[in-house]
């Protein structure tokens, strides 16, 4: 088992079931050209997000961590015309690249990007008493996950689905000697999920073109 094989299998699956298109290709090439890190979800993971949101009938989606808008585009494609996606991003440069990518993909009217630290944007949304979100994708700085989860719960209803990316970190999550703040925070996040009786969740490991990682999925039950 090796990364080359994982990538070959991803190429096969992606070419069959979640092929790229002009909007997605240009999103990645413009993100590269602008110097953004290549830490977007893989194409088949993007398609999985789209399918999960669509199968849930999501009309309001919240994303925490926009980058160049790659996952945003997959998620927004799940929405009906009257749907809405709010994506939170710290870096105005990332948000500008994302805005142009999302507009080019024809999804501009569905997506609002809010620039600033996600925790403040989440508090603003709570203060504005916005309608609860149906589907939430947490994918910003890993140190923030415990707080993003707590604030996301306040923006949820019974039935809201929350997905968190990067919860395995090439297995570092079980390294008892890890001092990486990101790993420690993701572990705290998973422990909070486990002890929070308002949610029911799981986590799965993934391998592929983006290496070895995993995501957590949970549903708000009360
Ligand atoms: N969801 C994207 C990838 C997001 S990468 C995709 O799959 O295509 C993580 C993003 O979170 C980066 O753009 C980074 O700038 C942003 N970020 C980091 N710290 C943040 C913070 N405190 N608040 C909001 N966004 C943050
Ligand atoms: C990193 C962040 C991500 O969201 C991701 O999917 C992969 C890596 C990172 O910060 O290293
Ligand atoms: Mg991620």
mmCIF file of C-alpha atoms and ligand atoms in Angstrom:
data_model
loop_
_atom_site.group_PDB
_atom_site.id
_atom_site.type_symbol
_atom_site.label_atom_id
_atom_site.label_comp_id
_atom_site.label_asym_id
_atom_site.label_seq_id
_atom_site.Cartn_x
_atom_site.Cartn_y
_atom_site.Cartn_z
ATOM 1 C CA UNK A 1 0.000 0.000 0.000
ATOM 2 C CA UNK A 2 1.486 3.321 -0.990
ATOM 3 C CA UNK A 3 0.571 6.842 -1.961
ATOM 4 C CA UNK A 4 1.212 6.215 -5.654
ATOM 5 C CA UNK A 5 -1.333 3.413 -5.673
ATOM 6 C CA UNK A 6 -3.854 5.555 -3.752
ATOM 7 C CA UNK A 7 -3.414 8.285 -6.374
ATOM 8 C CA UNK A 8 -3.776 5.845 -9.255
ATOM 9 C CA UNK A 9 -7.004 4.504 -7.793
ATOM 10 C CA UNK A 10 -8.244 8.064 -7.190
ATOM 11 C CA UNK A 11 -7.485 8.962 -10.823
ATOM 12 C CA UNK A 12 -9.500 5.953 -11.979
ATOM 13 C CA UNK A 13 -12.467 6.671 -9.695
ATOM 14 C CA UNK A 14 -12.423 10.405 -10.376
ATOM 15 C CA UNK A 15 -12.240 10.031 -14.154
ATOM 16 C CA UNK A 16 -15.261 7.722 -14.047
ATOM 17 C CA UNK A 17 -17.465 9.245 -11.371
ATOM 18 C CA UNK A 18 -16.457 12.813 -10.538
ATOM 19 C CA UNK A 19 -14.669 14.090 -13.641
ATOM 20 C CA UNK A 20 -13.405 17.627 -13.645
ATOM 21 C CA UNK A 21 -14.830 20.390 -15.790
ATOM 22 C CA UNK A 22 -13.728 23.812 -16.889
ATOM 23 C CA UNK A 23 -14.915 25.603 -13.764
ATOM 24 C CA UNK A 24 -13.193 23.153 -11.408
ATOM 25 C CA UNK A 25 -9.975 23.022 -13.477
ATOM 26 C CA UNK A 26 -9.719 26.804 -13.602
ATOM 27 C CA UNK A 27 -10.481 27.045 -9.884
ATOM 28 C CA UNK A 28 -7.418 24.930 -9.117
ATOM 29 C CA UNK A 29 -5.156 26.556 -11.731
ATOM 30 C CA UNK A 30 -6.072 30.099 -10.644
ATOM 31 C CA UNK A 31 -5.610 29.094 -6.991
ATOM 32 C CA UNK A 32 -2.130 27.756 -7.832
ATOM 33 C CA UNK A 33 -1.288 30.846 -9.847
ATOM 34 C CA UNK A 34 -2.232 33.022 -6.864
ATOM 35 C CA UNK A 35 0.052 30.965 -4.606
ATOM 36 C CA UNK A 36 -2.676 29.340 -2.503
ATOM 37 C CA UNK A 37 -1.691 26.038 -0.829
ATOM 38 C CA UNK A 38 -2.986 22.857 -2.486
ATOM 39 C CA UNK A 39 -5.019 21.759 0.511
ATOM 40 C CA UNK A 40 -8.423 21.623 -1.176
ATOM 41 C CA UNK A 41 -10.455 18.427 -0.903
ATOM 42 C CA UNK A 42 -9.892 15.785 -3.598
ATOM 43 C CA UNK A 43 -12.421 15.720 -6.481
ATOM 44 C CA UNK A 44 -14.140 12.559 -5.260
ATOM 45 C CA UNK A 45 -14.328 14.028 -1.751
ATOM 46 C CA UNK A 46 -15.855 17.175 -3.241
ATOM 47 C CA UNK A 47 -18.404 15.038 -5.041
ATOM 48 C CA UNK A 48 -19.104 13.186 -1.792
ATOM 49 C CA UNK A 49 -19.823 16.528 -0.091
ATOM 50 C CA UNK A 50 -22.141 17.482 -2.951
ATOM 51 C CA UNK A 51 -23.992 14.162 -2.729
ATOM 52 C CA UNK A 52 -24.282 14.268 1.062
ATOM 53 C CA UNK A 53 -25.711 17.789 0.970
ATOM 54 C CA UNK A 54 -28.044 16.898 -1.897
ATOM 55 C CA UNK A 55 -29.258 13.676 -0.279
ATOM 56 C CA UNK A 56 -29.998 15.691 2.855
ATOM 57 C CA UNK A 57 -32.006 18.225 0.814
ATOM 58 C CA UNK A 58 -29.814 21.008 2.188
ATOM 59 C CA UNK A 59 -30.970 24.538 1.368
ATOM 60 C CA UNK A 60 -28.626 26.422 3.690
ATOM 61 C CA UNK A 61 -24.972 25.418 3.862
ATOM 62 C CA UNK A 62 -22.205 26.851 6.050
ATOM 63 C CA UNK A 63 -18.556 26.299 5.173
ATOM 64 C CA UNK A 64 -15.698 27.229 7.507
ATOM 65 C CA UNK A 65 -12.493 27.628 5.451
ATOM 66 C CA UNK A 66 -12.995 28.737 1.820
ATOM 67 C CA UNK A 67 -9.457 28.756 0.358
ATOM 68 C CA UNK A 68 -9.939 29.148 -3.445
ATOM 69 C CA UNK A 69 -13.554 27.980 -3.372
ATOM 70 C CA UNK A 70 -12.999 24.441 -4.647
ATOM 71 C CA UNK A 71 -15.060 22.637 -1.987
ATOM 72 C CA UNK A 72 -17.445 25.616 -2.038
ATOM 73 C CA UNK A 73 -18.234 24.940 -5.701
ATOM 74 C CA UNK A 74 -18.952 21.243 -5.098
ATOM 75 C CA UNK A 75 -21.193 22.094 -2.136
ATOM 76 C CA UNK A 76 -22.997 24.938 -3.906
ATOM 77 C CA UNK A 77 -23.785 22.600 -6.807
ATOM 78 C CA UNK A 78 -25.985 20.608 -4.430
ATOM 79 C CA UNK A 79 -28.220 23.599 -3.764
ATOM 80 C CA UNK A 80 -31.560 24.448 -5.317
ATOM 81 C CA UNK A 81 -31.851 27.886 -6.993
ATOM 82 C CA UNK A 82 -33.266 29.371 -3.818
ATOM 83 C CA UNK A 83 -30.438 27.904 -1.710
ATOM 84 C CA UNK A 84 -27.653 29.726 0.077
ATOM 85 C CA UNK A 85 -24.097 28.927 1.080
ATOM 86 C CA UNK A 86 -22.104 31.111 3.466
ATOM 87 C CA UNK A 87 -18.355 30.430 3.490
ATOM 88 C CA UNK A 88 -15.982 31.896 6.095
ATOM 89 C CA UNK A 89 -12.371 32.755 5.269
ATOM 90 C CA UNK A 90 -9.636 34.561 7.209
ATOM 91 C CA UNK A 91 -7.509 35.705 4.261
ATOM 92 C CA UNK A 92 -8.955 38.366 1.950
ATOM 93 C CA UNK A 93 -6.625 37.187 -0.823
ATOM 94 C CA UNK A 94 -8.096 33.672 -0.619
ATOM 95 C CA UNK A 95 -11.613 35.108 -0.569
ATOM 96 C CA UNK A 96 -10.909 37.203 -3.697
ATOM 97 C CA UNK A 97 -9.600 34.181 -5.608
ATOM 98 C CA UNK A 98 -12.593 32.146 -4.417
ATOM 99 C CA UNK A 99 -15.084 34.841 -5.405
ATOM 100 C CA UNK A 100 -13.804 34.908 -8.961
ATOM 101 C CA UNK A 101 -13.760 31.093 -9.166
ATOM 102 C CA UNK A 102 -17.296 30.812 -7.790
ATOM 103 C CA UNK A 103 -18.635 33.518 -10.123
ATOM 104 C CA UNK A 104 -17.047 31.806 -13.122
ATOM 105 C CA UNK A 105 -18.706 28.554 -12.061
ATOM 106 C CA UNK A 106 -22.076 30.330 -12.292
ATOM 107 C CA UNK A 107 -22.736 30.005 -8.564
ATOM 108 C CA UNK A 108 -22.174 33.618 -7.533
ATOM 109 C CA UNK A 109 -25.775 34.309 -6.556
ATOM 110 C CA UNK A 110 -25.860 31.329 -4.171
ATOM 111 C CA UNK A 111 -22.624 32.003 -2.287
ATOM 112 C CA UNK A 112 -21.660 34.656 0.257
ATOM 113 C CA UNK A 113 -18.068 34.776 1.503
ATOM 114 C CA UNK A 114 -17.383 36.460 4.831
ATOM 115 C CA UNK A 115 -13.793 37.529 5.450
ATOM 116 C CA UNK A 116 -12.303 37.455 8.948
ATOM 117 C CA UNK A 117 -11.503 35.021 11.744
ATOM 118 C CA UNK A 118 -14.144 32.289 11.537
ATOM 119 C CA UNK A 119 -14.950 32.454 15.253
ATOM 120 C CA UNK A 120 -15.942 36.140 14.935
ATOM 121 C CA UNK A 121 -17.932 35.510 11.760
ATOM 122 C CA UNK A 122 -19.742 32.647 13.492
ATOM 123 C CA UNK A 123 -20.536 34.907 16.461
ATOM 124 C CA UNK A 124 -21.830 37.547 14.029
ATOM 125 C CA UNK A 125 -24.120 34.979 12.387
ATOM 126 C CA UNK A 126 -25.424 33.916 15.801
ATOM 127 C CA UNK A 127 -25.979 37.596 16.699
ATOM 128 C CA UNK A 128 -27.855 38.166 13.430
ATOM 129 C CA UNK A 129 -30.156 35.271 14.345
ATOM 130 C CA UNK A 130 -29.803 33.785 10.860
ATOM 131 C CA UNK A 131 -31.911 30.727 10.041
ATOM 132 C CA UNK A 132 -30.193 27.487 11.089
ATOM 133 C CA UNK A 133 -27.979 25.735 8.566
ATOM 134 C CA UNK A 134 -28.877 22.282 7.206
ATOM 135 C CA UNK A 135 -25.292 21.273 6.457
ATOM 136 C CA UNK A 136 -21.985 22.543 7.870
ATOM 137 C CA UNK A 137 -18.479 21.774 6.562
ATOM 138 C CA UNK A 138 -15.647 22.569 9.004
ATOM 139 C CA UNK A 139 -12.278 22.831 7.185
ATOM 140 C CA UNK A 140 -10.397 25.922 8.448
ATOM 141 C CA UNK A 141 -7.453 26.007 10.887
ATOM 142 C CA UNK A 142 -7.461 22.798 12.895
ATOM 143 C CA UNK A 143 -6.687 24.626 16.171
ATOM 144 C CA UNK A 144 -10.125 26.218 15.871
ATOM 145 C CA UNK A 145 -12.159 23.019 15.525
ATOM 146 C CA UNK A 146 -13.374 22.787 19.155
ATOM 147 C CA UNK A 147 -14.636 26.375 19.055
ATOM 148 C CA UNK A 148 -16.046 26.066 15.518
ATOM 149 C CA UNK A 149 -17.969 22.993 16.597
ATOM 150 C CA UNK A 150 -19.427 24.725 19.667
ATOM 151 C CA UNK A 151 -20.483 27.766 17.607
ATOM 152 C CA UNK A 152 -21.765 25.572 14.747
ATOM 153 C CA UNK A 153 -24.100 23.841 17.193
ATOM 154 C CA UNK A 154 -25.677 27.227 17.915
ATOM 155 C CA UNK A 155 -26.303 27.654 14.185
ATOM 156 C CA UNK A 156 -27.863 24.179 13.853
ATOM 157 C CA UNK A 157 -31.276 22.583 14.180
ATOM 158 C CA UNK A 158 -32.208 19.000 14.927
ATOM 159 C CA UNK A 159 -31.121 17.135 11.800
ATOM 160 C CA UNK A 160 -28.262 19.426 10.813
ATOM 161 C CA UNK A 161 -25.330 17.468 9.397
ATOM 162 C CA UNK A 162 -21.807 18.573 10.332
ATOM 163 C CA UNK A 163 -18.718 17.276 8.493
ATOM 164 C CA UNK A 164 -15.194 18.040 9.704
ATOM 165 C CA UNK A 165 -12.204 17.453 7.418
ATOM 166 C CA UNK A 166 -8.686 16.328 8.359
ATOM 167 C CA UNK A 167 -9.355 14.451 11.584
ATOM 168 C CA UNK A 168 -6.720 11.732 11.076
ATOM 169 C CA UNK A 169 -3.633 13.635 9.911
ATOM 170 C CA UNK A 170 -1.728 10.611 8.574
ATOM 171 C CA UNK A 171 -2.412 8.791 11.848
ATOM 172 C CA UNK A 172 -0.912 11.509 14.069
ATOM 173 C CA UNK A 173 -4.243 11.615 15.873
ATOM 174 C CA UNK A 174 -3.225 8.499 17.850
ATOM 175 C CA UNK A 175 0.411 9.484 18.408
ATOM 176 C CA UNK A 176 0.588 9.958 22.193
ATOM 177 C CA UNK A 177 3.793 11.976 21.818
ATOM 178 C CA UNK A 178 2.385 14.495 19.346
ATOM 179 C CA UNK A 179 2.793 18.082 20.470
ATOM 180 C CA UNK A 180 1.323 19.499 17.265
ATOM 181 C CA UNK A 181 -1.375 21.970 18.365
ATOM 182 C CA UNK A 182 -3.462 21.021 15.331
ATOM 183 C CA UNK A 183 -3.432 17.352 16.291
ATOM 184 C CA UNK A 184 -4.228 18.103 19.920
ATOM 185 C CA UNK A 185 -7.113 20.372 18.921
ATOM 186 C CA UNK A 186 -8.600 17.809 16.522
ATOM 187 C CA UNK A 187 -8.407 15.220 19.310
ATOM 188 C CA UNK A 188 -10.171 17.634 21.661
ATOM 189 C CA UNK A 189 -12.812 18.185 18.986
ATOM 190 C CA UNK A 190 -13.432 14.431 18.620
ATOM 191 C CA UNK A 191 -13.602 14.006 22.396
ATOM 192 C CA UNK A 192 -16.139 16.838 22.657
ATOM 193 C CA UNK A 193 -18.228 15.239 19.908
ATOM 194 C CA UNK A 194 -18.075 11.923 21.771
ATOM 195 C CA UNK A 195 -19.283 13.454 25.024
ATOM 196 C CA UNK A 196 -21.842 15.878 23.566
ATOM 197 C CA UNK A 197 -25.268 14.292 23.944
ATOM 198 C CA UNK A 198 -26.876 16.581 21.346
ATOM 199 C CA UNK A 199 -25.000 14.901 18.495
ATOM 200 C CA UNK A 200 -24.388 11.442 17.086
ATOM 201 C CA UNK A 201 -21.298 10.988 14.980
ATOM 202 C CA UNK A 202 -18.608 8.858 13.436
ATOM 203 C CA UNK A 203 -15.237 9.320 11.766
ATOM 204 C CA UNK A 204 -13.636 7.464 8.884
ATOM 205 C CA UNK A 205 -10.111 7.290 7.519
ATOM 206 C CA UNK A 206 -9.481 8.168 3.894
ATOM 207 C CA UNK A 207 -6.579 7.601 1.500
ATOM 208 C CA UNK A 208 -6.150 8.996 -1.986
ATOM 209 C CA UNK A 209 -4.612 11.758 -4.049
ATOM 210 C CA UNK A 210 -4.513 13.973 -0.949
ATOM 211 C CA UNK A 211 -2.685 11.388 1.160
ATOM 212 C CA UNK A 212 -3.921 9.727 4.358
ATOM 213 C CA UNK A 213 -6.466 11.615 6.414
ATOM 214 C CA UNK A 214 -10.120 11.323 7.368
ATOM 215 C CA UNK A 215 -13.323 13.097 8.153
ATOM 216 C CA UNK A 216 -15.886 13.119 10.906
ATOM 217 C CA UNK A 217 -19.610 13.244 10.259
ATOM 218 C CA UNK A 218 -22.263 13.945 12.807
ATOM 219 C CA UNK A 219 -25.920 14.746 13.060
ATOM 220 C CA UNK A 220 -27.512 17.068 15.581
ATOM 221 C CA UNK A 221 -30.139 14.973 17.351
ATOM 222 C CA UNK A 222 -31.542 17.294 20.051
HETATM 223 N N1 LIG B 1 -12.372 23.995 2.090
HETATM 224 C C1 LIG B 1 -11.268 24.284 1.174
HETATM 225 C C2 LIG B 1 -9.923 24.185 1.868
HETATM 226 C C3 LIG B 1 -9.782 25.097 3.053
HETATM 227 S S1 LIG B 1 -8.095 25.252 3.562
HETATM 228 C C4 LIG B 1 -11.322 23.256 0.033
HETATM 229 O O1 LIG B 1 -11.386 22.059 0.343
HETATM 230 O O2 LIG B 1 -11.273 23.648 -1.136
HETATM 231 C C5 LIG B 1 -8.283 26.139 5.034
HETATM 232 C C6 LIG B 1 -8.651 27.609 4.850
HETATM 233 O O3 LIG B 1 -8.969 28.108 6.154
HETATM 234 C C7 LIG B 1 -7.513 28.480 4.309
HETATM 235 O O4 LIG B 1 -7.946 29.244 3.213
HETATM 236 C C8 LIG B 1 -7.181 29.392 5.481
HETATM 237 O O5 LIG B 1 -6.787 30.703 5.099
HETATM 238 C C9 LIG B 1 -8.479 29.429 6.236
HETATM 239 N N2 LIG B 1 -8.327 29.796 7.654
HETATM 240 C C10 LIG B 1 -7.263 29.586 8.464
HETATM 241 N N3 LIG B 1 -7.501 30.099 9.683
HETATM 242 C C11 LIG B 1 -8.735 30.638 9.641
HETATM 243 C C12 LIG B 1 -9.541 31.328 10.577
HETATM 244 N N4 LIG B 1 -9.129 31.550 11.826
HETATM 245 N N5 LIG B 1 -10.756 31.744 10.188
HETATM 246 C C13 LIG B 1 -11.221 31.507 8.931
HETATM 247 N N6 LIG B 1 -10.496 30.863 8.001
HETATM 248 C C14 LIG B 1 -9.274 30.440 8.348
HETATM 249 C C1 LIG B 2 -4.232 21.172 5.732
HETATM 250 C C2 LIG B 2 -5.494 21.724 5.803
HETATM 251 C C3 LIG B 2 -6.543 21.120 5.150
HETATM 252 O O1 LIG B 2 -7.814 21.613 5.219
HETATM 253 C C4 LIG B 2 -6.352 19.959 4.404
HETATM 254 O O2 LIG B 2 -7.418 19.386 3.789
HETATM 255 C C5 LIG B 2 -5.087 19.422 4.323
HETATM 256 C C6 LIG B 2 -4.026 20.023 4.980
HETATM 257 C C7 LIG B 2 -3.103 21.811 6.443
HETATM 258 O O3 LIG B 2 -3.322 22.858 7.063
HETATM 259 O O4 LIG B 2 -2.016 21.280 6.385
HETATM 260 MG MG1 LIG B 3 -9.269 20.071 4.654
#
